[in-house]
GROMACS .gro file of C-alpha atoms in nm:
model
  110
    1UNK     CA    1  -3.930   1.264   2.714
    2UNK     CA    2  -3.602   1.094   2.684
    3UNK     CA    3  -3.437   1.279   2.472
    4UNK     CA    4  -3.130   1.071   2.251
    5UNK     CA    5  -2.801   1.185   2.263
    6UNK     CA    6  -2.697   1.210   1.911
    7UNK     CA    7  -2.277   1.076   1.885
    8UNK     CA    8  -2.088   1.363   1.664
    9UNK     CA    9  -1.779   1.386   1.580
   10UNK     CA   10  -1.560   1.675   1.552
   11UNK     CA   11  -1.275   1.581   1.352
   12UNK     CA   12  -0.996   1.779   1.128
   13UNK     CA   13  -0.960   1.521   0.915
   14UNK     CA   14  -0.889   1.590   0.568
   15UNK     CA   15  -0.907   1.451   0.152
   16UNK     CA   16  -0.540   1.349   0.047
   17UNK     CA   17  -0.471   1.484  -0.189
   18UNK     CA   18  -0.185   1.222  -0.337
   19UNK     CA   19  -0.460   0.970  -0.242
   20UNK     CA   20  -0.723   1.217  -0.523
   21UNK     CA   21  -0.451   1.249  -0.729
   22UNK     CA   22  -0.343   0.877  -0.803
   23UNK     CA   23  -0.674   0.747  -0.805
   24UNK     CA   24  -0.727   1.000  -1.159
   25UNK     CA   25  -0.385   0.905  -1.216
   26UNK     CA   26  -0.619   0.550  -1.251
   27UNK     CA   27  -0.883   0.693  -1.464
   28UNK     CA   28  -0.778   0.855  -1.707
   29UNK     CA   29  -0.518   0.582  -1.793
   30UNK     CA   30  -0.831   0.380  -1.762
   31UNK     CA   31  -0.974   0.580  -2.087
   32UNK     CA   32  -0.623   0.478  -2.235
   33UNK     CA   33  -0.684   0.152  -2.251
   34UNK     CA   34  -1.051   0.207  -2.315
   35UNK     CA   35  -0.907   0.346  -2.673
   36UNK     CA   36  -0.595   0.149  -2.643
   37UNK     CA   37  -0.851  -0.155  -2.705
   38UNK     CA   38  -1.133  -0.015  -2.956
   39UNK     CA   39  -0.834   0.061  -3.158
   40UNK     CA   40  -0.722  -0.272  -3.185
   41UNK     CA   41  -1.029  -0.390  -3.322
   42UNK     CA   42  -0.995  -0.104  -3.521
   43UNK     CA   43  -0.727  -0.069  -3.725
   44UNK     CA   44  -0.687  -0.488  -3.688
   45UNK     CA   45  -0.276  -0.550  -3.791
   46UNK     CA   46  -0.156  -0.166  -3.799
   47UNK     CA   47  -0.237  -0.114  -3.403
   48UNK     CA   48   0.039  -0.237  -3.301
   49UNK     CA   49   0.207   0.129  -3.251
   50UNK     CA   50  -0.116   0.268  -3.113
   51UNK     CA   51  -0.062   0.022  -2.811
   52UNK     CA   52   0.260   0.011  -2.788
   53UNK     CA   53   0.286   0.517  -2.790
   54UNK     CA   54  -0.024   0.444  -2.517
   55UNK     CA   55   0.061   0.144  -2.363
   56UNK     CA   56   0.371   0.288  -2.241
   57UNK     CA   57   0.223   0.605  -2.141
   58UNK     CA   58  -0.064   0.426  -1.996
   59UNK     CA   59   0.130   0.241  -1.772
   60UNK     CA   60   0.421   0.470  -1.706
   61UNK     CA   61   0.140   0.632  -1.535
   62UNK     CA   62  -0.025   0.320  -1.396
   63UNK     CA   63   0.317   0.299  -1.248
   64UNK     CA   64   0.365   0.653  -1.104
   65UNK     CA   65  -0.034   0.589  -0.985
   66UNK     CA   66   0.047   0.304  -0.774
   67UNK     CA   67   0.342   0.551  -0.592
   68UNK     CA   68   0.127   0.819  -0.578
   69UNK     CA   69  -0.152   0.593  -0.392
   70UNK     CA   70   0.037   0.323  -0.154
   71UNK     CA   71   0.229   0.750  -0.006
   72UNK     CA   72  -0.167   0.813   0.036
   73UNK     CA   73  -0.148   0.514   0.212
   74UNK     CA   74   0.075   0.628   0.424
   75UNK     CA   75  -0.053   1.012   0.558
   76UNK     CA   76  -0.178   1.046   0.952
   77UNK     CA   77  -0.530   1.228   0.971
   78UNK     CA   78  -0.638   1.181   0.631
   79UNK     CA   79  -0.931   0.924   0.523
   80UNK     CA   80  -0.915   0.655   0.459
   81UNK     CA   81  -1.120   0.569   0.239
   82UNK     CA   82  -0.989   0.717  -0.133
   83UNK     CA   83  -0.632   0.617  -0.148
   84UNK     CA   84  -0.784   0.243  -0.067
   85UNK     CA   85  -0.986   0.280  -0.356
   86UNK     CA   86  -0.678   0.466  -0.597
   87UNK     CA   87  -0.423   0.198  -0.414
   88UNK     CA   88  -0.705  -0.063  -0.524
   89UNK     CA   89  -0.763   0.043  -0.864
   90UNK     CA   90  -0.378   0.054  -0.958
   91UNK     CA   91  -0.339  -0.243  -0.904
   92UNK     CA   92  -0.642  -0.379  -1.106
   93UNK     CA   93  -0.524  -0.148  -1.363
   94UNK     CA   94  -0.133  -0.230  -1.399
   95UNK     CA   95  -0.273  -0.577  -1.408
   96UNK     CA   96  -0.418  -0.509  -1.670
   97UNK     CA   97  -0.195  -0.362  -1.854
   98UNK     CA   98   0.019  -0.676  -1.743
   99UNK     CA   99  -0.259  -0.894  -1.975
  100UNK     CA  100  -0.253  -0.650  -2.216
  101UNK     CA  101   0.136  -0.656  -2.282
  102UNK     CA  102   0.143  -1.034  -2.221
  103UNK     CA  103  -0.120  -1.093  -2.519
  104UNK     CA  104   0.117  -0.834  -2.669
  105UNK     CA  105   0.454  -1.090  -2.682
  106UNK     CA  106   0.251  -1.349  -2.690
  107UNK     CA  107   0.125  -1.288  -3.039
  108UNK     CA  108   0.430  -1.174  -3.160
  109UNK     CA  109   0.589  -1.536  -3.088
  110UNK     CA  110   0.292  -1.758  -3.177
   0.00000   0.00000   0.00000
């Protein structure tokens, strides 16, 4: 019988710590988004201060997360999976926070 050759690749790549940080910040921002939406439904008209405070903090956090994800994508000798997921997640959440602010501004003027 002939032995199968196994394709084994040894590498010194590691996981990007900046990418993991970006992913964690995005997850935290998602939790704050869910909290803000729940509070908006529970408090109704009184939710402006809650949404404003949490929203500004989470928007700044999301921008930092996007910057970290961009830096993680430029790192060498790291696996690209986590930084790509972190960048995609950051962009999606940034659009969601922009939509929350857009709806808030729209309801003020209408």
